[in-house]
Amino acid sequence: MNRLKRKPFLFGAGAAVLLLVAAAWMFASPSAAEAPRLERLLPAETVGFVQVNNLRAQALKIMESDAWRELSKENQAASSLFMMGANHTGALDASYALALVGMDAAEGDRQPQPQFVLVAEFGSWDSRRNFDNRVLRSLRESSKKGVTIAEQEYEDATIHIVTSDGREDVAFVRKDQTLYLSNSAGALKKVLDVRAKKAKSLETSENFAPARARASVHDGMFGYLDGAALTRLIESGPSSEGHAGVAAFRQLFHGTGASSVQSVAFTSAFDGGRVVERFVVNTSGKQGVLGTIATNAPTSQALLALVPEDALQAFDASIAGAPQTFDELLTLFGQVAAQAGKKDPQELFERVSSKTGLDLRNDLIGQLGAEICVAQLPNGDDRSGVIILNVRDEQAFARTLEKFAEHNKRAVSVRDYKGVVVRLIAGEKGRGMEYAFVGGNLVASGDAGIVERVIDTAQGGPSLAGNAAFREAVAGAGGNPQFVYFNTNADYVARLGHVLKSEEHEFKTSGQSVSLKPSYAFGVSRPEGLFVESRTPLGTFPRLLAAMTSKFGQESKKEESKKEEPKKETTSE
Amino acid sequence: MNREMIKAMLWKEWRETRWKWLAFAVAFHGPLFLAGFVITIEESVKFDLKAMSNPITGQVLEFALIAQSVFLITAGLFLLAFFAVGSVGAELDNRSIFFLFERPVRRGHVLLIKYLLGAVQTMTCVGLSILSSLTFVYAVIVAGSTHVTLEGSWGAFTNVVANATRGTVWTMVIGLMVYSATFLFSVLFEKWWIAVIAGAVSLLGMFYYFGSNLFDMIINAATRNGDGEIDLSLYGRLDPVPILVMLVVSTGLYFTAQYVFARKEMK
């Protein structure tokens, strides 16, 4: 013992080892927010939910992305302060799920209400406390009249029911590091039953498990919609005479083929510094309008060969089934309108026809070819749009446009550009529409010079289809897509600035031309349903962060100002 | 006393105090360790570090400078008193100083060597801790933040370091004065704990005398302008009068210690 007393370093080393072990334990054990799978907390009958995994981790990935680096170059202080602001709202240290778990029964004159539940699983007790303090304050202050909070014991939890004017506004339960918030106490009971293992969770649902497995993404965002549960929910709606609207909606739901949807899964996650978002619609069969869209022929992307190489963005889609889809929709809306006692859509078309002089079905829709392409081109310091439309009969479509000009008493001028006839239908306020037919396709633009650029491209100029960046981007698209979308992202940072801009954060919203990887999206019909994928710099994450920062930032400020109030009083005394 | 003797005495003092001095130097970086600990375990702080940019770096460094300065003039001075208090008293208490008296060395020289080495050690710690803390904070920011670049933040760093360097003159002179006072107590009281109490009481007395002005001077009045931005103009002012006064006081305290030591009855 005496020897030990003489060796204080031994005690120091022991303390250091203990500290290291404690630190290692802290780092090794993941927080609740890091490994969420919030479906385990939701009831099996959940209709759909969207989950955001560990918001802080997503925010860190945003900061490390190329897009944020570019944004930070021009907005150094603002980008830092935005992220720090988001951090100090207390909302980042959690995973969230917003779920539709069913419908409340109708009571008296009150219509049945959808039951939503927000589940927030926090990384620590402090984070949860901060969050629910802010949510509660927001609730109290959102209503002008008195708000009361009643408590109800259920299972091993206390349900707090917030009512204003005798009406239940919101109910919430705090349990460990999790907060459950809902517009219905009944919905919370369903969730608490799952927690108490009295009811099955969504995790065990037969439909859900394969959708989750197919998603193969455990990061970012995940969304799921159970088609069968949605159909059941809609079917369970009132069908008595007084609910014609509900019956009409039910008919619309079946007519569009939505009832054949087994599930919809959505994922959004960072991959290689960018965000990949995927929608997968699984259908049991291709019925209704959805079926017609799904069986539409893929786009040949031939029109992209007419788009000049420097196009800033372009959208190309197959419209081969447009006349059929139009007819089906028209019939469906006619039936729905008749059931709901609303005006027949045919009347609307007649009004359009009398105004434009065109028969929408035969002069326009019936003349459409297999493909449409819409592009945006640089035009000096500005941008201009152009539409390239594949038509069945060039002469017939030309007559349609002439008919329109004649009916509306618009002057039409004609000129020749490199052997192609370019027509201009004068507009009401000076500007008009310039158009030409190039290889059986209508090329139209509201800005002078753009049609000529498409003609140049058609006559051998460099096109978007041959552009290296475009080709590299489309290389990732599998199968034969029904639509493709391409964006050079030249103005992405400026657009991002617009999204993030607020009273507190001043971001530049123009004059920043940056070099980012282009965005690309495509949609393809597969035997099991529809698949849509997009690759963009940041996806929907910045909007999500901006929304949360703006809401919780205000609550955080109120908290701080309340803390400062007593100090001010002391000073004045 | 020849050169060999001086070397031998310096070596003896250094050998006896080196671990204590190292511990003292580590303790003087307390805020740094606290910040490091918080960054390591607190996700939210780690996030802020990651989110920093070049303009924010300057503000953080300014804050670090203020924090370290406040630490130095509060806890740092108490630490300094603890360090200085064992200079003479402990050797008187355990009677090891009589070994030196048996050598051909004058009492005054023994005290001079102790004072000089202690003063150098103290001033090094007090002075360098500001600069080393700032350098470390800067290194952590550059390494840990995604958007902070050396090119973009170097100007802010050198600006804060330039102000901090002038700040070190102040803290070193204040440190020397406090060291000299505690050194005197160490000579006066053989029991180290009496000297500690005396040092602590003196420091409290100093804080009482300056009152809140001392903190206002460092934090509020001189370091914040109307917009709430940190203003380092105080660090830019090197007023020779108070510095000279403090040096004179330190010298006076040293000679008082010599006077007391020469007349001290030691058996």
PDB file of C-alpha atoms in Angstrom, chain A residues 477-570:
ATOM      1  CA  ALA A 477     -30.621   4.355 -66.301  1.00  0.00           C
ATOM      2  CA  GLY A 478     -31.709   0.756 -66.575  1.00  0.00           C
ATOM      3  CA  GLY A 479     -34.307  -0.656 -69.007  1.00  0.00           C
ATOM      4  CA  ASN A 480     -36.292   1.412 -71.497  1.00  0.00           C
ATOM      5  CA  PRO A 481     -37.540   4.484 -69.663  1.00  0.00           C
ATOM      6  CA  GLN A 482     -40.902   6.093 -70.305  1.00  0.00           C
ATOM      7  CA  PHE A 483     -39.464   9.451 -69.417  1.00  0.00           C
ATOM      8  CA  VAL A 484     -36.068  10.974 -68.769  1.00  0.00           C
ATOM      9  CA  TYR A 485     -35.136  14.273 -67.175  1.00  0.00           C
ATOM     10  CA  PHE A 486     -31.743  15.964 -67.321  1.00  0.00           C
ATOM     11  CA  ASN A 487     -30.509  19.125 -65.617  1.00  0.00           C
ATOM     12  CA  THR A 488     -26.978  20.533 -65.855  1.00  0.00           C
ATOM     13  CA  ASN A 489     -27.426  22.110 -62.391  1.00  0.00           C
ATOM     14  CA  ALA A 490     -25.776  25.291 -63.620  1.00  0.00           C
ATOM     15  CA  ASP A 491     -28.145  27.299 -61.414  1.00  0.00           C
ATOM     16  CA  TYR A 492     -28.477  24.725 -58.636  1.00  0.00           C
ATOM     17  CA  VAL A 493     -26.624  26.770 -56.029  1.00  0.00           C
ATOM     18  CA  ALA A 494     -28.772  29.814 -56.758  1.00  0.00           C
ATOM     19  CA  ARG A 495     -31.927  27.676 -56.447  1.00  0.00           C
ATOM     20  CA  LEU A 496     -30.604  26.212 -53.222  1.00  0.00           C
ATOM     21  CA  GLY A 497     -30.045  29.756 -51.984  1.00  0.00           C
ATOM     22  CA  HIS A 498     -33.730  30.473 -52.720  1.00  0.00           C
ATOM     23  CA  VAL A 499     -34.812  27.428 -50.715  1.00  0.00           C
ATOM     24  CA  LEU A 500     -32.669  28.304 -47.695  1.00  0.00           C
ATOM     25  CA  LYS A 501     -33.131  32.052 -47.751  1.00  0.00           C
ATOM     26  CA  SER A 502     -35.008  33.494 -44.805  1.00  0.00           C
ATOM     27  CA  GLU A 503     -35.104  36.616 -42.668  1.00  0.00           C
ATOM     28  CA  GLU A 504     -32.183  35.301 -40.643  1.00  0.00           C
ATOM     29  CA  HIS A 505     -30.103  33.750 -43.379  1.00  0.00           C
ATOM     30  CA  GLU A 506     -29.117  35.800 -46.393  1.00  0.00           C
ATOM     31  CA  PHE A 507     -28.092  33.557 -49.265  1.00  0.00           C
ATOM     32  CA  LYS A 508     -27.108  34.655 -52.748  1.00  0.00           C
ATOM     33  CA  THR A 509     -29.818  33.652 -55.174  1.00  0.00           C
ATOM     34  CA  SER A 510     -28.269  34.666 -58.475  1.00  0.00           C
ATOM     35  CA  GLY A 511     -25.006  35.089 -60.312  1.00  0.00           C
ATOM     36  CA  GLN A 512     -23.443  31.825 -59.208  1.00  0.00           C
ATOM     37  CA  SER A 513     -22.587  29.491 -62.025  1.00  0.00           C
ATOM     38  CA  VAL A 514     -21.042  26.331 -60.670  1.00  0.00           C
ATOM     39  CA  SER A 515     -19.935  23.022 -62.016  1.00  0.00           C
ATOM     40  CA  LEU A 516     -21.854  20.219 -60.385  1.00  0.00           C
ATOM     41  CA  LYS A 517     -22.642  16.764 -61.682  1.00  0.00           C
ATOM     42  CA  PRO A 518     -25.911  16.939 -63.662  1.00  0.00           C
ATOM     43  CA  SER A 519     -29.184  15.715 -62.209  1.00  0.00           C
ATOM     44  CA  TYR A 520     -30.908  12.869 -63.915  1.00  0.00           C
ATOM     45  CA  ALA A 521     -34.247  11.143 -63.462  1.00  0.00           C
ATOM     46  CA  PHE A 522     -36.061   8.415 -65.306  1.00  0.00           C
ATOM     47  CA  GLY A 523     -39.232   6.372 -65.003  1.00  0.00           C
ATOM     48  CA  VAL A 524     -39.623   2.869 -66.293  1.00  0.00           C
ATOM     49  CA  SER A 525     -42.456   0.380 -66.409  1.00  0.00           C
ATOM     50  CA  ARG A 526     -41.539  -3.070 -65.154  1.00  0.00           C
ATOM     51  CA  PRO A 527     -43.605  -6.252 -64.944  1.00  0.00           C
ATOM     52  CA  GLU A 528     -44.133  -5.719 -61.207  1.00  0.00           C
ATOM     53  CA  GLY A 529     -45.068  -2.055 -61.545  1.00  0.00           C
ATOM     54  CA  LEU A 530     -43.523   1.372 -62.021  1.00  0.00           C
ATOM     55  CA  PHE A 531     -40.046   2.505 -61.056  1.00  0.00           C
ATOM     56  CA  VAL A 532     -38.806   6.083 -60.868  1.00  0.00           C
ATOM     57  CA  GLU A 533     -35.266   7.060 -59.932  1.00  0.00           C
ATOM     58  CA  SER A 534     -33.578  10.432 -59.659  1.00  0.00           C
ATOM     59  CA  ARG A 535     -30.029  11.476 -58.881  1.00  0.00           C
ATOM     60  CA  THR A 536     -29.740  15.054 -57.718  1.00  0.00           C
ATOM     61  CA  PRO A 537     -27.208  17.005 -55.645  1.00  0.00           C
ATOM     62  CA  LEU A 538     -29.250  17.085 -52.428  1.00  0.00           C
ATOM     63  CA  GLY A 539     -32.746  15.760 -53.144  1.00  0.00           C
ATOM     64  CA  THR A 540     -35.455  16.946 -50.776  1.00  0.00           C
ATOM     65  CA  PHE A 541     -33.178  17.181 -47.723  1.00  0.00           C
ATOM     66  CA  PRO A 542     -32.498  20.953 -47.891  1.00  0.00           C
ATOM     67  CA  ARG A 543     -36.244  21.676 -47.998  1.00  0.00           C
ATOM     68  CA  LEU A 544     -36.778  19.402 -45.034  1.00  0.00           C
ATOM     69  CA  LEU A 545     -34.015  21.092 -43.051  1.00  0.00           C
ATOM     70  CA  ALA A 546     -35.159  24.571 -44.021  1.00  0.00           C
ATOM     71  CA  ALA A 547     -38.710  23.758 -42.907  1.00  0.00           C
ATOM     72  CA  MET A 548     -37.596  22.336 -39.571  1.00  0.00           C
ATOM     73  CA  THR A 549     -35.144  25.144 -38.928  1.00  0.00           C
ATOM     74  CA  SER A 550     -37.718  27.779 -39.616  1.00  0.00           C
ATOM     75  CA  LYS A 551     -40.338  26.203 -37.321  1.00  0.00           C
ATOM     76  CA  PHE A 552     -38.165  25.074 -34.438  1.00  0.00           C
ATOM     77  CA  GLY A 553     -35.819  28.043 -34.756  1.00  0.00           C
ATOM     78  CA  GLN A 554     -38.740  30.301 -33.846  1.00  0.00           C
ATOM     79  CA  GLU A 555     -39.556  28.169 -30.801  1.00  0.00           C
ATOM     80  CA  SER A 556     -35.891  28.144 -29.781  1.00  0.00           C
ATOM     81  CA  LYS A 557     -35.805  31.939 -30.012  1.00  0.00           C
ATOM     82  CA  LYS A 558     -38.915  32.254 -27.862  1.00  0.00           C
ATOM     83  CA  GLU A 559     -37.247  30.016 -25.285  1.00  0.00           C
ATOM     84  CA  GLU A 560     -34.134  32.184 -25.229  1.00  0.00           C
ATOM     85  CA  SER A 561     -36.088  35.420 -25.013  1.00  0.00           C
ATOM     86  CA  LYS A 562     -38.078  34.005 -22.081  1.00  0.00           C
ATOM     87  CA  LYS A 563     -34.827  33.136 -20.309  1.00  0.00           C
ATOM     88  CA  GLU A 564     -33.568  36.660 -20.862  1.00  0.00           C
ATOM     89  CA  GLU A 565     -36.720  38.396 -19.626  1.00  0.00           C
ATOM     90  CA  PRO A 566     -36.008  38.125 -15.882  1.00  0.00           C
ATOM     91  CA  LYS A 567     -32.455  39.374 -16.478  1.00  0.00           C
ATOM     92  CA  LYS A 568     -33.779  42.456 -18.201  1.00  0.00           C
ATOM     93  CA  GLU A 569     -36.043  43.153 -15.279  1.00  0.00           C
ATOM     94  CA  THR A 570     -33.145  42.871 -12.854  1.00  0.00           C
TER      95      THR A 570
END
